[in-house]
CSV table of C-alpha atoms in Angstrom, one decimal:
chain,number,residue,atom,x,y,z
V,1,MET,CA,35.1,11.9,237.9
V,2,PRO,CA,33.7,9.0,235.6
V,3,LEU,CA,35.3,6.7,233.5
V,4,ALA,CA,34.6,6.4,230.0
V,5,SER,CA,35.7,5.8,226.6
V,6,ALA,CA,37.7,8.6,225.2
V,7,ALA,CA,35.4,9.1,222.4
V,8,ALA,CA,33.2,9.9,224.3
V,9,ASP,CA,34.3,12.0,227.0
V,10,ALA,CA,37.1,13.8,224.7
V,11,ALA,CA,33.2,15.4,223.3
V,12,PRO,CA,32.9,19.5,224.5
V,13,ALA,CA,29.7,19.3,226.5
V,14,ALA,CA,28.0,20.9,222.8
V,15,GLY,CA,29.5,19.6,219.4
V,16,LEU,CA,29.9,23.4,217.5
V,17,GLU,CA,29.4,23.5,213.8
V,18,PHE,CA,29.1,26.1,211.6
V,19,ALA,CA,25.1,26.8,211.1
V,20,GLY,CA,25.1,26.1,207.5
V,21,ASP,CA,28.1,22.8,206.7
V,22,ALA,CA,29.6,20.6,209.4
V,23,VAL,CA,32.7,21.9,210.4
V,24,ALA,CA,35.1,19.2,212.2
V,25,LEU,CA,36.6,21.1,215.4
V,26,THR,CA,39.2,17.9,216.3
V,27,PRO,CA,42.7,18.3,213.9
V,28,PRO,CA,43.5,15.2,212.9
V,29,SER,CA,46.4,14.1,214.9
V,30,LEU,CA,43.6,14.6,217.5
V,31,SER,CA,41.6,12.9,216.5
V,32,ALA,CA,44.2,9.7,215.9
V,33,ILE,CA,45.0,10.2,220.0
V,34,LEU,CA,41.5,10.2,220.9
V,35,ASN,CA,40.2,7.9,219.1
V,36,SER,CA,43.3,5.6,219.8
V,37,PRO,CA,42.8,1.9,220.3
V,38,LEU,CA,45.2,2.4,223.5
V,39,THR,CA,43.9,5.1,224.6
V,40,ASP,CA,40.1,3.3,224.5
V,41,ALA,CA,42.0,-0.1,225.7
V,42,LEU,CA,43.2,2.4,229.1
V,43,ALA,CA,39.3,2.7,229.6
V,44,TRP,CA,38.8,-0.1,229.1
V,45,ILE,CA,41.6,-2.3,231.5
V,46,ALA,CA,40.4,0.6,234.2
V,47,ILE,CA,37.4,-0.6,234.8
V,48,VAL,CA,37.6,-4.2,234.3
V,49,ALA,CA,40.0,-4.2,236.7
V,50,PHE,CA,38.2,-1.8,239.0
V,51,MET,CA,35.4,-5.0,239.2
V,52,GLY,CA,37.4,-7.7,239.0
V,53,ALA,CA,38.9,-5.4,243.0
V,54,ALA,CA,35.7,-5.4,243.6
V,55,LEU,CA,34.4,-8.7,243.7
V,56,LEU,CA,37.5,-9.7,244.9
V,57,GLN,CA,37.0,-7.6,248.0
V,58,TRP,CA,34.0,-9.2,247.9
V,59,TYR,CA,35.8,-13.1,248.5
V,60,GLY,CA,37.3,-12.0,251.1
V,61,ASN,CA,40.4,-11.7,249.3
V,62,VAL,CA,41.2,-8.1,250.5
V,63,ASP,CA,45.1,-7.6,250.0
V,64,SER,CA,44.8,-8.6,246.6
V,65,ALA,CA,42.1,-6.3,246.3
V,66,ARG,CA,44.0,-3.9,247.0
V,67,LEU,CA,46.9,-4.7,244.6
V,68,LEU,CA,44.4,-4.8,241.8
V,69,ALA,CA,42.7,-1.6,242.7
V,70,GLY,CA,45.6,0.3,242.9
V,71,GLY,CA,46.6,-1.0,239.6
V,72,ALA,CA,43.7,0.3,238.2
V,73,TRP,CA,44.3,3.5,239.9
V,74,VAL,CA,46.8,4.2,237.4
V,75,VAL,CA,45.9,3.4,234.9
V,76,PHE,CA,43.1,5.2,234.8
V,77,GLY,CA,45.9,8.5,236.0
V,78,VAL,CA,47.4,7.1,232.5
V,79,PHE,CA,43.4,7.6,230.9
V,80,TRP,CA,42.9,10.9,231.4
V,81,LEU,CA,46.0,11.8,230.7
V,82,THR,CA,45.7,11.1,227.0
V,83,MET,CA,42.7,13.4,226.8
V,84,VAL,CA,45.1,16.9,228.3
V,85,PRO,CA,45.7,17.6,224.3
V,86,TYR,CA,42.4,17.7,223.5
V,87,TYR,CA,41.4,19.8,226.7
V,88,PHE,CA,43.9,22.4,226.0
V,89,ALA,CA,44.1,22.5,222.1
V,90,ASP,CA,41.2,21.5,220.4
V,91,ALA,CA,38.2,22.2,223.5
V,92,GLN,CA,40.6,25.2,225.2
V,93,SER,CA,39.0,23.6,228.3
V,94,PRO,CA,41.3,25.1,231.5
V,95,ILE,CA,38.9,23.4,233.4
V,96,LYS,CA,38.7,19.9,232.2
V,97,THR,CA,42.7,20.9,231.0
V,98,LEU,CA,43.8,21.1,234.9
V,99,LEU,CA,41.5,18.5,236.2
V,100,ALA,CA,43.3,15.7,233.7
V,101,LEU,CA,46.1,17.1,234.5
V,102,ALA,CA,45.5,16.4,238.2
V,103,ALA,CA,44.3,12.6,237.5
V,104,LEU,CA,47.7,11.0,236.8
V,105,PRO,CA,49.3,12.1,240.2
V,106,LEU,CA,45.4,12.7,242.5
V,107,SER,CA,45.0,9.0,241.0
V,108,ALA,CA,49.2,7.2,241.4
V,109,TYR,CA,48.5,8.9,245.1
V,110,THR,CA,45.8,6.8,245.4
V,111,ALA,CA,47.8,3.2,244.0
V,112,TYR,CA,50.4,4.0,246.8
V,113,LEU,CA,48.2,4.6,249.5
V,114,LEU,CA,46.3,1.4,248.8
V,115,TYR,CA,49.4,-0.4,248.5
V,116,GLY,CA,50.3,1.2,252.3
V,117,GLY,CA,47.6,-0.5,253.2
V,118,ARG,CA,44.8,2.1,254.1
V,119,THR,CA,41.7,-0.3,252.4
V,120,SER,CA,39.0,2.3,252.5
V,121,LEU,CA,39.8,3.3,249.5
V,122,LEU,CA,38.4,-0.2,248.4
V,123,LEU,CA,34.7,1.8,248.6
V,124,LEU,CA,35.8,4.8,246.8
V,125,SER,CA,37.1,1.9,244.1
V,126,LYS,CA,34.3,0.2,243.7
V,127,ALA,CA,32.4,3.7,243.4
V,128,VAL,CA,33.9,3.8,240.1
V,129,ALA,CA,33.6,0.8,238.9
V,130,PHE,CA,29.7,0.8,239.1
V,131,MET,CA,29.6,4.8,237.6
V,132,GLY,CA,31.4,2.7,234.6
V,133,LEU,CA,29.0,0.2,234.9
V,134,ILE,CA,26.0,2.9,234.7
V,135,TYR,CA,28.2,4.6,232.0
V,136,LEU,CA,29.2,2.2,229.6
V,137,PRO,CA,25.2,1.0,228.0
V,138,ALA,CA,25.1,4.7,227.1
V,139,GLU,CA,28.5,4.2,225.3
V,140,THR,CA,28.8,1.1,223.7
V,141,ILE,CA,25.3,-0.4,222.8
V,142,PRO,CA,23.4,2.6,220.5
V,143,VAL,CA,19.8,2.1,221.3
V,144,VAL,CA,20.4,3.9,224.4
V,145,ARG,CA,22.7,6.7,223.2
V,146,THR,CA,20.9,7.1,220.9
V,147,TRP,CA,18.0,8.4,222.4
V,148,LEU,CA,19.5,9.8,225.3
V,149,ILE,CA,21.3,12.1,223.0
V,150,GLU,CA,18.1,12.8,220.5
V,151,THR,CA,15.8,12.7,223.3
V,152,THR,CA,17.9,15.4,224.9
V,153,ALA,CA,17.7,17.5,221.9
V,154,ALA,CA,14.1,17.5,221.4
V,155,GLN,CA,13.7,18.3,225.3
V,156,THR,CA,16.6,21.9,224.6
V,157,HIS,CA,14.4,22.3,221.0
V,158,TYR,CA,11.4,23.0,223.1
V,159,GLY,CA,12.7,24.9,225.8
V,160,MET,CA,14.2,26.9,222.6
V,161,GLU,CA,10.6,27.6,222.0
V,162,LEU,CA,9.6,29.0,224.9
V,163,LEU,CA,11.8,31.5,224.6
V,164,GLY,CA,10.6,32.0,221.2
V,165,HIS,CA,13.6,30.8,219.2
V,166,SER,CA,12.4,27.6,216.6
V,167,PRO,CA,15.3,26.7,214.6
V,168,GLY,CA,14.2,23.2,214.0
V,169,LEU,CA,16.2,20.1,214.2
V,170,ILE,CA,18.9,18.7,211.4
V,171,GLU,CA,20.9,16.2,211.5
V,172,GLY,CA,24.3,17.4,213.2
V,173,ALA,CA,28.8,16.1,213.1
V,174,ASN,CA,27.7,12.6,214.7
V,175,GLY,CA,25.1,11.8,213.1
V,176,TYR,CA,22.1,12.1,215.2
V,177,GLN,CA,19.0,14.7,214.9
V,178,SER,CA,20.6,16.3,217.3
V,179,LYS,CA,21.2,20.3,216.0
V,180,PHE,CA,20.2,23.5,216.0
V,181,ALA,CA,19.4,24.8,212.6
V,182,PHE,CA,19.6,28.1,212.8
V,183,ASP,CA,20.1,29.8,209.6
V,184,PRO,CA,23.1,31.5,209.3
V,185,SER,CA,22.5,35.1,207.6
V,186,GLU,CA,20.3,36.1,210.6
V,187,THR,CA,22.7,35.3,213.8
V,188,VAL,CA,25.3,36.5,214.9
V,189,THR,CA,28.1,34.5,214.6
V,190,GLY,CA,26.7,31.9,212.1
V,191,ARG,CA,27.4,29.3,214.0
V,192,THR,CA,25.1,26.9,215.9
V,193,THR,CA,25.7,23.7,218.5
V,194,TYR,CA,24.5,19.8,218.4
V,195,ILE,CA,23.8,17.7,220.9
V,196,VAL,CA,26.7,14.6,222.0
V,197,LEU,CA,26.9,12.3,224.6
V,198,SER,CA,27.7,14.2,227.6
V,199,CYS,CA,25.1,16.7,226.6
V,200,THR,CA,23.0,14.6,228.5
V,201,GLY,CA,24.6,14.5,231.9
V,202,ILE,CA,25.7,10.7,232.3
V,203,GLY,CA,28.3,11.5,233.1
V,204,SER,CA,27.2,13.6,236.6
V,205,MET,CA,23.8,10.7,237.0
V,206,ALA,CA,27.0,8.2,236.8
V,207,ILE,CA,29.3,9.5,239.6
V,208,PHE,CA,25.9,9.7,241.9
V,209,GLY,CA,24.4,6.7,240.6
V,210,GLY,CA,28.0,4.4,241.4
V,211,LEU,CA,28.6,6.5,244.9
V,212,ILE,CA,25.1,5.0,245.9
V,213,ALA,CA,25.5,2.3,244.5
V,214,SER,CA,28.6,1.5,246.5
V,215,VAL,CA,27.0,2.2,249.9
V,216,THR,CA,25.7,-0.6,251.6
V,217,ALA,CA,22.2,1.8,252.5
V,218,PRO,CA,18.3,0.3,252.4
V,219,LEU,CA,17.0,0.3,249.8
V,220,LYS,CA,14.1,2.6,249.5
V,221,ARG,CA,17.3,5.5,250.9
V,222,LYS,CA,18.9,4.3,247.7
V,223,LEU,CA,17.0,4.6,245.2
V,224,SER,CA,15.0,8.3,246.7
V,225,ALA,CA,18.2,9.0,246.5
V,226,PHE,CA,19.2,8.0,242.7
V,227,THR,CA,15.6,9.3,241.7
V,228,MET,CA,16.3,12.7,243.1
V,229,ALA,CA,20.2,13.5,241.2
V,230,ILE,CA,18.9,12.0,238.3
V,231,GLY,CA,16.1,14.1,238.2
V,232,VAL,CA,17.5,17.3,239.2
V,233,ILE,CA,21.1,16.7,236.9
V,234,TRP,CA,18.8,16.9,234.0
V,235,VAL,CA,16.4,19.6,235.0
V,236,LEU,CA,20.2,21.4,235.7
V,237,ASN,CA,21.7,20.2,232.0
V,238,LEU,CA,18.7,20.8,230.1
V,239,GLY,CA,18.6,23.5,230.9
V,240,ARG,CA,22.4,24.5,230.5
V,241,ASN,CA,21.6,23.0,226.0
V,242,ILE,CA,19.5,25.6,226.4
V,243,PHE,CA,21.8,28.8,227.3
V,244,ILE,CA,24.9,27.6,225.4
V,245,GLY,CA,23.1,26.4,222.6
V,246,LEU,CA,21.6,29.8,222.0
V,247,ALA,CA,24.7,31.5,223.1
V,248,SER,CA,26.7,31.1,220.8
V,249,PRO,CA,24.9,31.1,217.4
V,250,TRP,CA,23.5,34.4,218.7
V,251,GLY,CA,26.6,36.2,220.2
V,252,TRP,CA,25.5,36.7,223.8
V,253,PHE,CA,29.4,37.4,224.1
V,254,GLN,CA,31.5,38.5,221.5
V,255,GLN,CA,32.0,41.8,223.5
V,256,GLU,CA,35.2,43.4,221.9
V,257,MET,CA,37.2,42.7,225.7
V,258,LEU,CA,36.4,38.6,225.3
V,259,VAL,CA,37.0,38.6,221.8
V,260,SER,CA,40.4,39.9,222.0
V,261,LEU,CA,41.2,38.0,225.2
V,262,LEU,CA,40.4,34.3,223.9
V,263,THR,CA,41.7,34.9,220.5
V,264,THR,CA,45.0,36.2,221.7
V,265,TYR,CA,46.0,34.1,224.9
V,266,MET,CA,43.4,31.3,223.6
V,267,GLY,CA,43.9,31.1,219.9
V,268,ALA,CA,40.2,30.9,219.6
V,269,GLU,CA,38.5,31.7,216.5
V,270,PRO,CA,36.2,34.7,217.0
V,271,ASP,CA,33.2,33.8,216.2
V,272,ARG,CA,33.7,31.0,218.6
V,273,VAL,CA,34.3,33.1,221.9
V,274,SER,CA,30.6,32.8,222.9
V,275,PHE,CA,30.5,29.2,222.4
V,276,LEU,CA,33.8,29.4,224.1
V,277,VAL,CA,32.1,31.2,227.0
V,278,SER,CA,28.8,29.7,227.7
V,279,HIS,CA,30.2,26.7,227.6
V,280,ASN,CA,33.9,26.4,228.7
V,281,TYR,CA,33.6,28.8,231.8
V,282,ILE,CA,30.3,29.7,232.9
V,283,ALA,CA,28.8,26.7,231.9
V,284,GLN,CA,31.7,23.9,233.6
V,285,SER,CA,31.7,27.0,236.4
V,286,LEU,CA,27.7,26.5,237.3
V,287,SER,CA,28.2,23.0,237.0
V,288,ILE,CA,30.7,23.0,240.0
V,289,VAL,CA,28.7,24.3,241.6
V,290,ALA,CA,25.2,22.1,240.9
V,291,LEU,CA,27.6,19.0,242.1
V,292,LEU,CA,28.4,20.2,245.2
V,293,GLY,CA,24.2,20.9,245.3
V,294,ILE,CA,23.7,17.5,244.4
V,295,THR,CA,25.6,16.7,246.5
V,296,TYR,CA,24.6,17.7,249.7
V,297,LEU,CA,20.9,16.8,248.9
V,298,VAL,CA,22.5,13.0,248.2
V,299,VAL,CA,23.7,13.5,251.9
V,300,LYS,CA,20.9,14.2,253.1
V,301,LEU,CA,19.3,10.7,251.9
V,302,VAL,CA,22.1,8.6,251.9
V,303,PRO,CA,24.4,9.6,254.4
V,304,GLU,CA,26.6,6.6,254.0
V,305,VAL,CA,28.0,8.3,251.2
V,306,LEU,CA,30.6,10.2,253.1
V,307,ALA,CA,32.7,7.1,253.2
V,308,PRO,CA,33.9,7.7,250.6
V,309,LEU,CA,34.4,11.6,250.3
V,310,GLU,CA,35.6,11.3,253.5
V,311,ASP,CA,38.9,9.5,251.1
V,312,VAL,CA,38.3,12.5,248.4
V,313,LEU,CA,39.3,14.7,250.6
V,314,TYR,CA,41.5,13.1,252.4
V,315,ILE,CA,43.4,12.2,249.1
V,316,LEU,CA,43.6,16.7,247.8
V,317,THR,CA,43.9,16.9,251.4
V,318,GLY,CA,46.5,14.8,253.4
V,319,THR,CA,44.2,15.8,256.0
V,320,GLU,CA,41.6,12.9,258.2
V,321,TYR,CA,38.0,14.4,257.9
V,322,ASP,CA,35.6,12.8,260.5
V,323,LEU,CA,32.9,13.8,258.3
V,324,PHE,CA,29.9,11.8,259.5
V,325,GLU,CA,30.6,13.4,263.1
V,326,ALA,CA,30.6,16.7,261.5
V,327,LEU,CA,27.0,16.4,260.1
V,328,ASP,CA,26.1,14.5,263.4
V,329,VAL,CA,25.2,11.3,261.7
V,330,GLU,CA,27.8,8.4,263.1
V,331,GLU,CA,25.3,6.2,263.6
V,332,ARG,CA,25.3,6.0,259.3
V,333,ARG,CA,29.3,5.1,259.0
V,334,PRO,CA,30.1,1.7,257.8
V,335,ALA,CA,31.5,-0.7,259.6
V,336,TYR,CA,34.8,-0.5,257.3
V,337,ALA,CA,35.5,3.3,258.0
V,338,PRO,CA,36.7,4.7,261.4
V,339,SER,CA,36.5,7.7,262.1
V,340,ALA,CA,39.4,9.8,261.3
V,341,LEU,CA,41.3,8.9,264.8
V,342,GLU,CA,41.4,6.0,265.0
V,343,GLN,CA,42.6,5.3,261.6
């Protein structure tokens, strides 16, 4: 998962408002957590440490790089742990809650492996550093952030128009021209959505950009893979935004069974059910499928990314996998990534 500041990653993939007046969804206590200096500091410390480890390795100081990268992984895990209250209580996203909970033990285990001498994990650490370098400009440079959000909102609105809906765009709670101005008296739920940074797909772009940038391969192949991944993510993400943006106000999932289930067991507001089902369950589940598909396409163009992916599988399962041999691309194996039998 890409490293981002707390404020950006905490935002739901589509902000939710009443179609009339904007309503803040984050309780004061959670806002304090998400915008706290500690949470932001953890994000910055982790990414700077990952970058530092990559530089140390580049200069040939592998042992110091392992130690620094190990520390970065621990901080990285703590950062995601601070996001659990938001994902559980406000975003009400089981998938993100579980991922955030799993991040700390998995990150700690990665640090343990690095301290134990698994130097191949430095490549995965470098990939995370590049993910941060790709994400941070969108998070920290206002003109980039504004362009991404408002361009995504405009293109999402155009997609809605193609389907016969033209609500117009007005300023959302985040201060950007990104809110779909549905008339609350005409819609089923009286709710609408607005585009936030994570709606732009920048997180997924950072993941693949970081993986591709971290490996050694001909520039032409890396650029081809990056361009393909960005294009596919952008198009799929627009479809996702259109789906959520229409499902929420028009109550596509306001069936009695779903409303009862989410209000009783998830504490959801009744008129928010369509948003939660479309966003937290359908869209997020399909996003996982899409990421797997894009990974396959990237691997076809840049098989070298299998090296960090092998380490991801080892962290998750404790079993060595030789993906290069399995996919018959042994010639693309980096010199620093021995086969499973040699490790």
